[in-house]
PDB file of C-alpha atoms in Angstrom:
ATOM      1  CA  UNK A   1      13.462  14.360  13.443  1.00  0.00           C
ATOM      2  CA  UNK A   2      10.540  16.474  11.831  1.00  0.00           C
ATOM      3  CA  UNK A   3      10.171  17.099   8.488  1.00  0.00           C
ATOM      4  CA  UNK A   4       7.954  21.319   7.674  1.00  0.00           C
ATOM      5  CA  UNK A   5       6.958  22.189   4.207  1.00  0.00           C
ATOM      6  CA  UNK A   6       7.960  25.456   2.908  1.00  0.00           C
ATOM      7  CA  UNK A   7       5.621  27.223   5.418  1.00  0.00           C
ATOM      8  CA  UNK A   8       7.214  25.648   8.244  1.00  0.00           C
ATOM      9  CA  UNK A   9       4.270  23.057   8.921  1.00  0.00           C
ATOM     10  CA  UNK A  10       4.935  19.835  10.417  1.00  0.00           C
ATOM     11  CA  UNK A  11       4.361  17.164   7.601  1.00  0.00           C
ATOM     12  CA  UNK A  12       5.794  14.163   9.369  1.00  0.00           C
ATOM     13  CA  UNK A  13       8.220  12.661  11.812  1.00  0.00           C
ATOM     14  CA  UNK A  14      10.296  10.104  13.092  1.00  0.00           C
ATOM     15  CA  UNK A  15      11.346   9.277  16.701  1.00  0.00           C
ATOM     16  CA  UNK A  16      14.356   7.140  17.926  1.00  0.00           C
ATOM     17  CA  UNK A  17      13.647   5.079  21.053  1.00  0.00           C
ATOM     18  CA  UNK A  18      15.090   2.075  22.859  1.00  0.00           C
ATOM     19  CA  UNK A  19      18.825   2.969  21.639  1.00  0.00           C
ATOM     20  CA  UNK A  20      21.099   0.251  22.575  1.00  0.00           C
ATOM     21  CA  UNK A  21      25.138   1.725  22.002  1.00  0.00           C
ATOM     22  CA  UNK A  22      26.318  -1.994  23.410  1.00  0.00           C
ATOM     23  CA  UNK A  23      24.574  -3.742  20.242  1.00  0.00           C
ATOM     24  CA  UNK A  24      24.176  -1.172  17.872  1.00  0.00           C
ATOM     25  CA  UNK A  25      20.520  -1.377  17.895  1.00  0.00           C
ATOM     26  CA  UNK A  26      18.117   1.503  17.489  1.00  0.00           C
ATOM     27  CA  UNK A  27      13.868   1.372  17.038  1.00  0.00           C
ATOM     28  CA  UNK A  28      12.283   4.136  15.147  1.00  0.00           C
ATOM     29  CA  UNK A  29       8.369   4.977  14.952  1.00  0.00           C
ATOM     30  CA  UNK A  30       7.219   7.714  12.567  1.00  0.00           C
ATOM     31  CA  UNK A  31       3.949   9.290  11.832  1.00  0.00           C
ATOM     32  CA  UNK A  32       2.615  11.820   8.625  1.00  0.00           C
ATOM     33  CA  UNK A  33      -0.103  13.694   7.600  1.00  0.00           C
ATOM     34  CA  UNK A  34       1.230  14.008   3.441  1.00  0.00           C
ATOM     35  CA  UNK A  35       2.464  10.822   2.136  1.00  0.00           C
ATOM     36  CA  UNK A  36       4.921  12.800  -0.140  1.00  0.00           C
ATOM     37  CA  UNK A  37       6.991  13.845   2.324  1.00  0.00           C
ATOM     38  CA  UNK A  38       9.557  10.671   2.389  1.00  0.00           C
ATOM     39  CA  UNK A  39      11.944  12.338  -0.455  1.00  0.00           C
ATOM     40  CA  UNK A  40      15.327  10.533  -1.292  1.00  0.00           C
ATOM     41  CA  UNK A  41      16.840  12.941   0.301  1.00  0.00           C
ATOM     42  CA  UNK A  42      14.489  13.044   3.579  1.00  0.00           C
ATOM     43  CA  UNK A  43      14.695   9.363   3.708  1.00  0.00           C
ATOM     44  CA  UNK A  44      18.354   9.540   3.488  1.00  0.00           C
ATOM     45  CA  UNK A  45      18.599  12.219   6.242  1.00  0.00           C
ATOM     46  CA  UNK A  46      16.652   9.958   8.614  1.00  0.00           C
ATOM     47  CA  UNK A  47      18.612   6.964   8.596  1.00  0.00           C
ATOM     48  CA  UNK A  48      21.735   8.915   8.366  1.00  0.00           C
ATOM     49  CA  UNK A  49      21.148   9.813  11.918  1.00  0.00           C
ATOM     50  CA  UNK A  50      20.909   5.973  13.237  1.00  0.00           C
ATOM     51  CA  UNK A  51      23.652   4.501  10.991  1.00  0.00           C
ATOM     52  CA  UNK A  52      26.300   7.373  10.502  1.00  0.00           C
ATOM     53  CA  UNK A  53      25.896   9.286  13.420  1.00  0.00           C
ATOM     54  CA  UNK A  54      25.109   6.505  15.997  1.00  0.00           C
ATOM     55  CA  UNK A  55      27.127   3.831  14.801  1.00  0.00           C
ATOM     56  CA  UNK A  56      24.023   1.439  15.061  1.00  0.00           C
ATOM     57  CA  UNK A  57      24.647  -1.697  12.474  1.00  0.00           C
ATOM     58  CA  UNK A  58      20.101  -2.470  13.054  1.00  0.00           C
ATOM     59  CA  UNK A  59      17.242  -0.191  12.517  1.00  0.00           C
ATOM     60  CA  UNK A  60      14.208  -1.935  13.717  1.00  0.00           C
ATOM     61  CA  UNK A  61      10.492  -0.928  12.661  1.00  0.00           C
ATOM     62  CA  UNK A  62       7.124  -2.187  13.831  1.00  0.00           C
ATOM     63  CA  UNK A  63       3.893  -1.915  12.036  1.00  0.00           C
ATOM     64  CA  UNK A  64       0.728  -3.548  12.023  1.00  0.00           C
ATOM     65  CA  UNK A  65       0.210  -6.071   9.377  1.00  0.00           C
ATOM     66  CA  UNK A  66      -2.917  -4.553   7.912  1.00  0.00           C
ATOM     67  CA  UNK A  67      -0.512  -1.392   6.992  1.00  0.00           C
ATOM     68  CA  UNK A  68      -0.001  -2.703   3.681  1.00  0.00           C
ATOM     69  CA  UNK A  69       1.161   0.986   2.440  1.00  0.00           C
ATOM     70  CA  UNK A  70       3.811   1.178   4.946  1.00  0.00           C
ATOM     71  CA  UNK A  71       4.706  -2.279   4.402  1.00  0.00           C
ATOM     72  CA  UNK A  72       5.548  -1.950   0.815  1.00  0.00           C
ATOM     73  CA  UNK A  73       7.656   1.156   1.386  1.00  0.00           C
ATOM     74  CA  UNK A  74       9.878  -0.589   4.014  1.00  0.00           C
ATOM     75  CA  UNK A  75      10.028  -3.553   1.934  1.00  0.00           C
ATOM     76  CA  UNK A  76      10.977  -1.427  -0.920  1.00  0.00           C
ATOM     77  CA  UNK A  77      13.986   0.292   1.065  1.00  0.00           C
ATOM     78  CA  UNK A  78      15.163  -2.933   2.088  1.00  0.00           C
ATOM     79  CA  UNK A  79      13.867  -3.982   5.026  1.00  0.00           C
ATOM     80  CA  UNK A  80      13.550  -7.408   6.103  1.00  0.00           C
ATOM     81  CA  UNK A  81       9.998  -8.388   7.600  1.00  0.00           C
ATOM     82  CA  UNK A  82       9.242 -10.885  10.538  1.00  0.00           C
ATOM     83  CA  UNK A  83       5.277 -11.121  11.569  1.00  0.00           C
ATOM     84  CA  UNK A  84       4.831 -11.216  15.103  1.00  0.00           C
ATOM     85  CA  UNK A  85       1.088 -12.271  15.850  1.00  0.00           C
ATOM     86  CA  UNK A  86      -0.568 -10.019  18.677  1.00  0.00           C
ATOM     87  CA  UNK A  87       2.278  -7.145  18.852  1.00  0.00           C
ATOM     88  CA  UNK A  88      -0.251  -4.740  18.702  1.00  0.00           C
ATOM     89  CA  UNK A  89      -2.838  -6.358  21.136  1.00  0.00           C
ATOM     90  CA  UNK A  90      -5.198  -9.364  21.358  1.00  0.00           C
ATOM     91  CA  UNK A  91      -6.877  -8.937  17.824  1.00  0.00           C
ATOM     92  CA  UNK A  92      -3.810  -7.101  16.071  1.00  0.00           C
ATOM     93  CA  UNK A  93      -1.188  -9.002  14.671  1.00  0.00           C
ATOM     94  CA  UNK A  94       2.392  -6.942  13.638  1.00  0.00           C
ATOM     95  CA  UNK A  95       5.517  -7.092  11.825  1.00  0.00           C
ATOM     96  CA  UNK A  96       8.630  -6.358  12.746  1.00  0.00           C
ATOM     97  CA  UNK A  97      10.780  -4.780  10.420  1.00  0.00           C
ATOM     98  CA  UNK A  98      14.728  -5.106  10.512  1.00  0.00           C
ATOM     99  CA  UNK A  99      17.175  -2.831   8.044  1.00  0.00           C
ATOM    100  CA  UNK A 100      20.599  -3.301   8.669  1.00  0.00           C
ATOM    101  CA  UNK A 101      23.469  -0.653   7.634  1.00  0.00           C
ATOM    102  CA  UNK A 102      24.757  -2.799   4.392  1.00  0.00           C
ATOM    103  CA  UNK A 103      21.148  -3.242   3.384  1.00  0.00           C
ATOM    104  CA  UNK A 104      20.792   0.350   3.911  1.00  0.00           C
ATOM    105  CA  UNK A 105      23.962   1.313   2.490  1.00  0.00           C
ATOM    106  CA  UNK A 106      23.069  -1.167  -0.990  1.00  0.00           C
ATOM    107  CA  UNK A 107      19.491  -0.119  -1.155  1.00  0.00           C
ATOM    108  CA  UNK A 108      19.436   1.867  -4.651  1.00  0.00           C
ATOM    109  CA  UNK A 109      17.492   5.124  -2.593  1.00  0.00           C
ATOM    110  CA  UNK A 110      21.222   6.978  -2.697  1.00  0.00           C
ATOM    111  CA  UNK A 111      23.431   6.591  -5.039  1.00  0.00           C
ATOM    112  CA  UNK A 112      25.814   9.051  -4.804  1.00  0.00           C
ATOM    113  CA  UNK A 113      24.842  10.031  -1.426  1.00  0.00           C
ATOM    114  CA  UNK A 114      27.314   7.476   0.933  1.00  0.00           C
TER     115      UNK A 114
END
């Protein structure tokens, strides 16, 4: 799912991968070049998509642990956070990052949106 400015320029993106319909388990990855671009309502659109539309109960998110921006954010939104040392390679230790729907659902992003 991309996210354009008013000119119609990519700002950011996310991409769904490793869906699993049996467990209700989806990963997502996303990438930006304008940190504003995660609205309420842009955030709510792209997790809409996973837990509305797929049915998926767990949104999982991986990040390296020296991300500390994109750390706070998931944090903030609810996500839980597990470090996983080496996920990203010999001298790169991650975190894996779990939001499920009723942590999504009772985040305080979007009221009045479910």
């Amino acid at each position: 799912i991309g996210v354009a400015d008013n000119d119609g320029s990519l700002l950011g993106g996310f991409v769904y991968h490793d869906f699993c319909p049996e467990t209700g388990v989806i990963e997502i990855s996303g990438a930006s070049i304008d940190k504003r671009w995660l609205t309420r309502n842009v955030l709510y659109g792209l997790f809409e998509y996973p837990f509305l539309q797929l049915q998926c109960q767990l949104v999982i998110m991986k990040c390296r642990s020296d991300d500390m921006a994109l750390s706070r954010m998931l944090k903030a939104y609810g996500f839980k956070a597990y470090p996983i040392p080496r996920i990203f390679g010999r001298l790169f230790d991650g975190i894996v990052y779990t939001l499920t729907v009723e942590d999504w659902k009772n985040n305080g992003f979007h009221r009045g949106f479910h």
